[in-house]
């Protein structure tokens, strides 16, 4: 058998993936770099590196997973968030770029040297908590999840970035942190309704249902968090929530009914409302 060079394999794999992804060449290249430990420049310069049969076997296996629709982040076990490559597994959501809006909101609102108490509810891979820990080194950050397996991944990510100011707790939303008070609570909860027409079935069928879906058209978790948050917030404390772009009005009403003030929305690059924040009155 004639063994291919790295570039021959990328061309072949890219062709194979072209019917299942809009980024076949990039995906093929990422898989190759992950298996062979080759950097992007080496691939780009077309260096005539010949693959060995063991590498070829591993590459075929990962290529087949990608061809079956599995997200590239699960295949290589990593996804970048806030410029931090984070470990992800099938027990964690793959962090989304729009969730960075939530981190940006906190940075805009608070001073990085404030002695803040920050709570990240439903931390998943730890993306939000770890991003905030790097931006607010003096803050005390608590990150919770009901999934013990997700918490294990989050702890590994926190260790990777030496974020000593993050502690992890398990439990159902605010029940994980009884009798604690925070300056800011951030949360990207499961907010997708089972029949949501916007659901990207391709990627989400590989992600945990617990991280994605909520009953009552995706509103149940948001409802519960908004109802419970005031008892865990300091006066003038912020609650910052990610939600679906059609949920803005419902979230606003829930916040208003729970007597939050200063309700503000933040929009993604397509101009859709994806984050809503509000402050407690006292
Ligand atoms: C949309 S994911 C967000 C993950 C991560 N914060 C991010 O933005 O990438 C929602 C997270 O909430 C967690 N979760 C679901 N129900 C929960 C509950 N009742 N209490 C605490 N966490 C919960 C899930 O396990 C999941 O990690």
JSON list of N, CA, C and O and ligand atoms in Angstrom, two decimals, residues 91 93-96 99 120-128 144-147 150 171-173 188-190 210-212 242, ligand 1:
[
{"chain": "A", "resi": 91, "resn": "UNK", "atom": "N", "xyz": [-20.37, 14.95, 28.06]},
{"chain": "A", "resi": 91, "resn": "UNK", "atom": "CA", "xyz": [-21.13, 15.36, 29.26]},
{"chain": "A", "resi": 91, "resn": "UNK", "atom": "C", "xyz": [-21.22, 16.87, 29.37]},
{"chain": "A", "resi": 91, "resn": "UNK", "atom": "O", "xyz": [-21.85, 17.38, 30.31]},
{"chain": "A", "resi": 93, "resn": "UNK", "atom": "N", "xyz": [-21.81, 20.75, 27.36]},
{"chain": "A", "resi": 93, "resn": "UNK", "atom": "CA", "xyz": [-22.17, 21.50, 26.15]},
{"chain": "A", "resi": 93, "resn": "UNK", "atom": "C", "xyz": [-20.86, 21.96, 25.49]},
{"chain": "A", "resi": 93, "resn": "UNK", "atom": "O", "xyz": [-19.87, 22.19, 26.19]},
{"chain": "A", "resi": 94, "resn": "UNK", "atom": "N", "xyz": [-20.87, 22.10, 24.18]},
{"chain": "A", "resi": 94, "resn": "UNK", "atom": "CA", "xyz": [-19.74, 22.74, 23.49]},
{"chain": "A", "resi": 94, "resn": "UNK", "atom": "C", "xyz": [-19.96, 24.24, 23.63]},
{"chain": "A", "resi": 94, "resn": "UNK", "atom": "O", "xyz": [-20.97, 24.77, 23.15]},
{"chain": "A", "resi": 95, "resn": "UNK", "atom": "N", "xyz": [-19.06, 24.96, 24.31]},
{"chain": "A", "resi": 95, "resn": "UNK", "atom": "CA", "xyz": [-19.30, 26.41, 24.52]},
{"chain": "A", "resi": 95, "resn": "UNK", "atom": "C", "xyz": [-19.48, 27.13, 23.19]},
{"chain": "A", "resi": 95, "resn": "UNK", "atom": "O", "xyz": [-18.79, 26.84, 22.22]},
{"chain": "A", "resi": 96, "resn": "UNK", "atom": "N", "xyz": [-20.45, 28.06, 23.18]},
{"chain": "A", "resi": 96, "resn": "UNK", "atom": "CA", "xyz": [-20.78, 28.79, 21.95]},
{"chain": "A", "resi": 96, "resn": "UNK", "atom": "C", "xyz": [-20.18, 30.20, 21.98]},
{"chain": "A", "resi": 96, "resn": "UNK", "atom": "O", "xyz": [-20.10, 30.81, 23.04]},
{"chain": "A", "resi": 99, "resn": "UNK", "atom": "N", "xyz": [-22.00, 33.00, 23.91]},
{"chain": "A", "resi": 99, "resn": "UNK", "atom": "CA", "xyz": [-21.92, 33.03, 25.38]},
{"chain": "A", "resi": 99, "resn": "UNK", "atom": "C", "xyz": [-20.84, 34.02, 25.84]},
{"chain": "A", "resi": 99, "resn": "UNK", "atom": "O", "xyz": [-20.86, 34.49, 26.97]},
{"chain": "A", "resi": 120, "resn": "UNK", "atom": "N", "xyz": [-21.53, 31.22, 38.86]},
{"chain": "A", "resi": 120, "resn": "UNK", "atom": "CA", "xyz": [-21.85, 30.74, 37.50]},
{"chain": "A", "resi": 120, "resn": "UNK", "atom": "C", "xyz": [-22.70, 29.48, 37.66]},
{"chain": "A", "resi": 120, "resn": "UNK", "atom": "O", "xyz": [-22.20, 28.43, 38.06]},
{"chain": "A", "resi": 121, "resn": "UNK", "atom": "N", "xyz": [-23.99, 29.60, 37.35]},
{"chain": "A", "resi": 121, "resn": "UNK", "atom": "CA", "xyz": [-24.90, 28.46, 37.50]},
{"chain": "A", "resi": 121, "resn": "UNK", "atom": "C", "xyz": [-24.90, 27.61, 36.24]},
{"chain": "A", "resi": 121, "resn": "UNK", "atom": "O", "xyz": [-25.06, 28.15, 35.14]},
{"chain": "A", "resi": 122, "resn": "UNK", "atom": "N", "xyz": [-24.76, 26.30, 36.37]},
{"chain": "A", "resi": 122, "resn": "UNK", "atom": "CA", "xyz": [-24.76, 25.41, 35.20]},
{"chain": "A", "resi": 122, "resn": "UNK", "atom": "C", "xyz": [-23.49, 25.62, 34.39]},
{"chain": "A", "resi": 122, "resn": "UNK", "atom": "O", "xyz": [-23.52, 25.97, 33.23]},
{"chain": "A", "resi": 123, "resn": "UNK", "atom": "N", "xyz": [-22.35, 25.37, 35.03]},
{"chain": "A", "resi": 123, "resn": "UNK", "atom": "CA", "xyz": [-21.06, 25.77, 34.45]},
{"chain": "A", "resi": 123, "resn": "UNK", "atom": "C", "xyz": [-20.62, 24.91, 33.27]},
{"chain": "A", "resi": 123, "resn": "UNK", "atom": "O", "xyz": [-19.79, 25.33, 32.46]},
{"chain": "A", "resi": 124, "resn": "UNK", "atom": "N", "xyz": [-21.13, 23.68, 33.15]},
{"chain": "A", "resi": 124, "resn": "UNK", "atom": "CA", "xyz": [-20.73, 22.82, 32.03]},
{"chain": "A", "resi": 124, "resn": "UNK", "atom": "C", "xyz": [-19.23, 22.57, 32.03]},
{"chain": "A", "resi": 124, "resn": "UNK", "atom": "O", "xyz": [-18.66, 22.11, 33.02]},
{"chain": "A", "resi": 125, "resn": "UNK", "atom": "N", "xyz": [-18.57, 22.96, 30.94]},
{"chain": "A", "resi": 125, "resn": "UNK", "atom": "CA", "xyz": [-17.10, 22.80, 30.84]},
{"chain": "A", "resi": 125, "resn": "UNK", "atom": "C", "xyz": [-16.36, 23.80, 31.72]},
{"chain": "A", "resi": 125, "resn": "UNK", "atom": "O", "xyz": [-15.13, 23.76, 31.78]},
{"chain": "A", "resi": 126, "resn": "UNK", "atom": "N", "xyz": [-17.10, 24.70, 32.35]},
{"chain": "A", "resi": 126, "resn": "UNK", "atom": "CA", "xyz": [-16.46, 25.74, 33.18]},
{"chain": "A", "resi": 126, "resn": "UNK", "atom": "C", "xyz": [-16.15, 27.00, 32.38]},
{"chain": "A", "resi": 126, "resn": "UNK", "atom": "O", "xyz": [-15.51, 27.92, 32.89]},
{"chain": "A", "resi": 127, "resn": "UNK", "atom": "N", "xyz": [-16.64, 27.04, 31.14]},
{"chain": "A", "resi": 127, "resn": "UNK", "atom": "CA", "xyz": [-16.25, 28.12, 30.21]},
{"chain": "A", "resi": 127, "resn": "UNK", "atom": "C", "xyz": [-16.40, 29.52, 30.81]},
{"chain": "A", "resi": 127, "resn": "UNK", "atom": "O", "xyz": [-15.43, 30.30, 30.85]},
{"chain": "A", "resi": 128, "resn": "UNK", "atom": "N", "xyz": [-17.61, 29.84, 31.30]},
{"chain": "A", "resi": 128, "resn": "UNK", "atom": "CA", "xyz": [-17.87, 31.21, 31.78]},
{"chain": "A", "resi": 128, "resn": "UNK", "atom": "C", "xyz": [-17.04, 31.48, 33.04]},
{"chain": "A", "resi": 128, "resn": "UNK", "atom": "O", "xyz": [-16.37, 32.51, 33.16]},
{"chain": "A", "resi": 144, "resn": "UNK", "atom": "N", "xyz": [-21.38, 26.02, 39.54]},
{"chain": "A", "resi": 144, "resn": "UNK", "atom": "CA", "xyz": [-22.20, 24.87, 39.93]},
{"chain": "A", "resi": 144, "resn": "UNK", "atom": "C", "xyz": [-22.69, 24.10, 38.71]},
{"chain": "A", "resi": 144, "resn": "UNK", "atom": "O", "xyz": [-22.74, 24.64, 37.60]},
{"chain": "A", "resi": 145, "resn": "UNK", "atom": "N", "xyz": [-23.05, 22.87, 38.95]},
{"chain": "A", "resi": 145, "resn": "UNK", "atom": "CA", "xyz": [-23.77, 22.10, 37.92]},
{"chain": "A", "resi": 145, "resn": "UNK", "atom": "C", "xyz": [-24.47, 20.94, 38.62]},
{"chain": "A", "resi": 145, "resn": "UNK", "atom": "O", "xyz": [-24.03, 20.49, 39.68]},
{"chain": "A", "resi": 146, "resn": "UNK", "atom": "N", "xyz": [-25.55, 20.48, 38.02]},
{"chain": "A", "resi": 146, "resn": "UNK", "atom": "CA", "xyz": [-26.22, 19.30, 38.56]},
{"chain": "A", "resi": 146, "resn": "UNK", "atom": "C", "xyz": [-25.56, 18.03, 38.03]},
{"chain": "A", "resi": 146, "resn": "UNK", "atom": "O", "xyz": [-25.71, 16.96, 38.60]},
{"chain": "A", "resi": 147, "resn": "UNK", "atom": "N", "xyz": [-24.80, 18.19, 36.95]},
{"chain": "A", "resi": 147, "resn": "UNK", "atom": "CA", "xyz": [-24.10, 17.04, 36.36]},
{"chain": "A", "resi": 147, "resn": "UNK", "atom": "C", "xyz": [-22.71, 16.89, 36.96]},
{"chain": "A", "resi": 147, "resn": "UNK", "atom": "O", "xyz": [-21.84, 17.74, 36.76]},
{"chain": "A", "resi": 150, "resn": "UNK", "atom": "N", "xyz": [-20.04, 16.70, 34.27]},
{"chain": "A", "resi": 150, "resn": "UNK", "atom": "CA", "xyz": [-19.66, 18.01, 33.72]},
{"chain": "A", "resi": 150, "resn": "UNK", "atom": "C", "xyz": [-18.71, 18.71, 34.70]},
{"chain": "A", "resi": 150, "resn": "UNK", "atom": "O", "xyz": [-17.69, 19.29, 34.30]},
{"chain": "A", "resi": 171, "resn": "UNK", "atom": "N", "xyz": [-25.43, 20.61, 42.46]},
{"chain": "A", "resi": 171, "resn": "UNK", "atom": "CA", "xyz": [-26.79, 20.80, 42.97]},
{"chain": "A", "resi": 171, "resn": "UNK", "atom": "C", "xyz": [-27.70, 21.44, 41.94]},
{"chain": "A", "resi": 171, "resn": "UNK", "atom": "O", "xyz": [-27.26, 21.89, 40.88]},
{"chain": "A", "resi": 172, "resn": "UNK", "atom": "N", "xyz": [-28.98, 21.48, 42.34]},
{"chain": "A", "resi": 172, "resn": "UNK", "atom": "CA", "xyz": [-30.02, 22.00, 41.46]},
{"chain": "A", "resi": 172, "resn": "UNK", "atom": "C", "xyz": [-30.06, 23.54, 41.61]},
{"chain": "A", "resi": 172, "resn": "UNK", "atom": "O", "xyz": [-30.45, 24.05, 42.67]},
{"chain": "A", "resi": 173, "resn": "UNK", "atom": "N", "xyz": [-29.64, 24.23, 40.57]},
{"chain": "A", "resi": 173, "resn": "UNK", "atom": "CA", "xyz": [-29.60, 25.71, 40.55]},
{"chain": "A", "resi": 173, "resn": "UNK", "atom": "C", "xyz": [-29.17, 26.30, 41.90]},
{"chain": "A", "resi": 173, "resn": "UNK", "atom": "O", "xyz": [-28.14, 25.90, 42.43]},
{"chain": "A", "resi": 188, "resn": "UNK", "atom": "N", "xyz": [-25.93, 30.46, 31.76]},
{"chain": "A", "resi": 188, "resn": "UNK", "atom": "CA", "xyz": [-26.39, 30.06, 30.43]},
{"chain": "A", "resi": 188, "resn": "UNK", "atom": "C", "xyz": [-27.15, 28.76, 30.65]},
{"chain": "A", "resi": 188, "resn": "UNK", "atom": "O", "xyz": [-26.57, 27.68, 30.64]},
{"chain": "A", "resi": 189, "resn": "UNK", "atom": "N", "xyz": [-28.46, 28.85, 30.92]},
{"chain": "A", "resi": 189, "resn": "UNK", "atom": "CA", "xyz": [-29.21, 27.63, 31.27]},
{"chain": "A", "resi": 189, "resn": "UNK", "atom": "C", "xyz": [-29.67, 26.86, 30.03]},
{"chain": "A", "resi": 189, "resn": "UNK", "atom": "O", "xyz": [-29.57, 27.38, 28.92]},
{"chain": "A", "resi": 190, "resn": "UNK", "atom": "N", "xyz": [-30.20, 25.66, 30.23]},
{"chain": "A", "resi": 190, "resn": "UNK", "atom": "CA", "xyz": [-30.85, 25.00, 29.09]},
{"chain": "A", "resi": 190, "resn": "UNK", "atom": "C", "xyz": [-32.11, 25.81, 28.76]},
{"chain": "A", "resi": 190, "resn": "UNK", "atom": "O", "xyz": [-32.91, 26.06, 29.66]},
{"chain": "A", "resi": 210, "resn": "UNK", "atom": "N", "xyz": [-29.63, 17.42, 29.03]},
{"chain": "A", "resi": 210, "resn": "UNK", "atom": "CA", "xyz": [-29.67, 18.21, 30.27]},
{"chain": "A", "resi": 210, "resn": "UNK", "atom": "C", "xyz": [-29.13, 19.63, 30.07]},
{"chain": "A", "resi": 210, "resn": "UNK", "atom": "O", "xyz": [-29.54, 20.58, 30.74]},
{"chain": "A", "resi": 211, "resn": "UNK", "atom": "N", "xyz": [-28.19, 19.76, 29.14]},
{"chain": "A", "resi": 211, "resn": "UNK", "atom": "CA", "xyz": [-27.57, 21.07, 28.89]},
{"chain": "A", "resi": 211, "resn": "UNK", "atom": "C", "xyz": [-28.39, 21.92, 27.92]},
{"chain": "A", "resi": 211, "resn": "UNK", "atom": "O", "xyz": [-28.21, 23.13, 27.86]},
{"chain": "A", "resi": 212, "resn": "UNK", "atom": "N", "xyz": [-29.28, 21.27, 27.19]},
{"chain": "A", "resi": 212, "resn": "UNK", "atom": "CA", "xyz": [-29.97, 21.98, 26.11]},
{"chain": "A", "resi": 212, "resn": "UNK", "atom": "C", "xyz": [-31.43, 22.30, 26.40]},
{"chain": "A", "resi": 212, "resn": "UNK", "atom": "O", "xyz": [-31.90, 23.41, 26.21]},
{"chain": "A", "resi": 242, "resn": "UNK", "atom": "N", "xyz": [-28.25, 34.12, 29.67]},
{"chain": "A", "resi": 242, "resn": "UNK", "atom": "CA", "xyz": [-28.34, 33.89, 28.22]},
{"chain": "A", "resi": 242, "resn": "UNK", "atom": "C", "xyz": [-29.69, 33.25, 27.94]},
{"chain": "A", "resi": 242, "resn": "UNK", "atom": "O", "xyz": [-30.24, 32.54, 28.79]},
{"chain": "B", "resi": 1, "resn": "LIG", "atom": "C1", "xyz": [-26.50, 25.44, 28.25]},
{"chain": "B", "resi": 1, "resn": "LIG", "atom": "S1", "xyz": [-25.45, 24.51, 29.29]},
{"chain": "B", "resi": 1, "resn": "LIG", "atom": "C2", "xyz": [-24.26, 25.76, 29.69]},
{"chain": "B", "resi": 1, "resn": "LIG", "atom": "C3", "xyz": [-22.88, 25.23, 29.97]},
{"chain": "B", "resi": 1, "resn": "LIG", "atom": "C4", "xyz": [-21.82, 26.33, 30.10]},
{"chain": "B", "resi": 1, "resn": "LIG", "atom": "N1", "xyz": [-22.17, 27.26, 31.15]},
{"chain": "B", "resi": 1, "resn": "LIG", "atom": "C5", "xyz": [-21.63, 27.05, 28.79]},
{"chain": "B", "resi": 1, "resn": "LIG", "atom": "O1", "xyz": [-22.11, 28.19, 28.67]},
{"chain": "B", "resi": 1, "resn": "LIG", "atom": "O2", "xyz": [-21.01, 26.49, 27.87]},
{"chain": "B", "resi": 1, "resn": "LIG", "atom": "C6", "xyz": [-26.43, 24.36, 30.76]},
{"chain": "B", "resi": 1, "resn": "LIG", "atom": "C7", "xyz": [-25.76, 23.68, 31.93]},
{"chain": "B", "resi": 1, "resn": "LIG", "atom": "O3", "xyz": [-26.70, 23.66, 33.00]},
{"chain": "B", "resi": 1, "resn": "LIG", "atom": "C8", "xyz": [-26.60, 22.42, 33.68]},
{"chain": "B", "resi": 1, "resn": "LIG", "atom": "N2", "xyz": [-27.89, 22.15, 34.34]},
{"chain": "B", "resi": 1, "resn": "LIG", "atom": "C9", "xyz": [-29.03, 21.65, 33.82]},
{"chain": "B", "resi": 1, "resn": "LIG", "atom": "N3", "xyz": [-30.00, 21.57, 34.77]},
{"chain": "B", "resi": 1, "resn": "LIG", "atom": "C10", "xyz": [-29.44, 22.04, 35.91]},
{"chain": "B", "resi": 1, "resn": "LIG", "atom": "C11", "xyz": [-29.94, 22.21, 37.24]},
{"chain": "B", "resi": 1, "resn": "LIG", "atom": "N4", "xyz": [-31.19, 21.88, 37.56]},
{"chain": "B", "resi": 1, "resn": "LIG", "atom": "N5", "xyz": [-29.11, 22.73, 38.17]},
{"chain": "B", "resi": 1, "resn": "LIG", "atom": "C12", "xyz": [-27.83, 23.07, 37.85]},
{"chain": "B", "resi": 1, "resn": "LIG", "atom": "N6", "xyz": [-27.31, 22.92, 36.61]},
{"chain": "B", "resi": 1, "resn": "LIG", "atom": "C13", "xyz": [-28.10, 22.42, 35.64]},
{"chain": "B", "resi": 1, "resn": "LIG", "atom": "C14", "xyz": [-26.28, 21.41, 32.57]},
{"chain": "B", "resi": 1, "resn": "LIG", "atom": "O4", "xyz": [-25.70, 20.24, 33.10]},
{"chain": "B", "resi": 1, "resn": "LIG", "atom": "C15", "xyz": [-25.34, 22.24, 31.68]},
{"chain": "B", "resi": 1, "resn": "LIG", "atom": "O5", "xyz": [-24.00, 22.06, 32.06]}
]
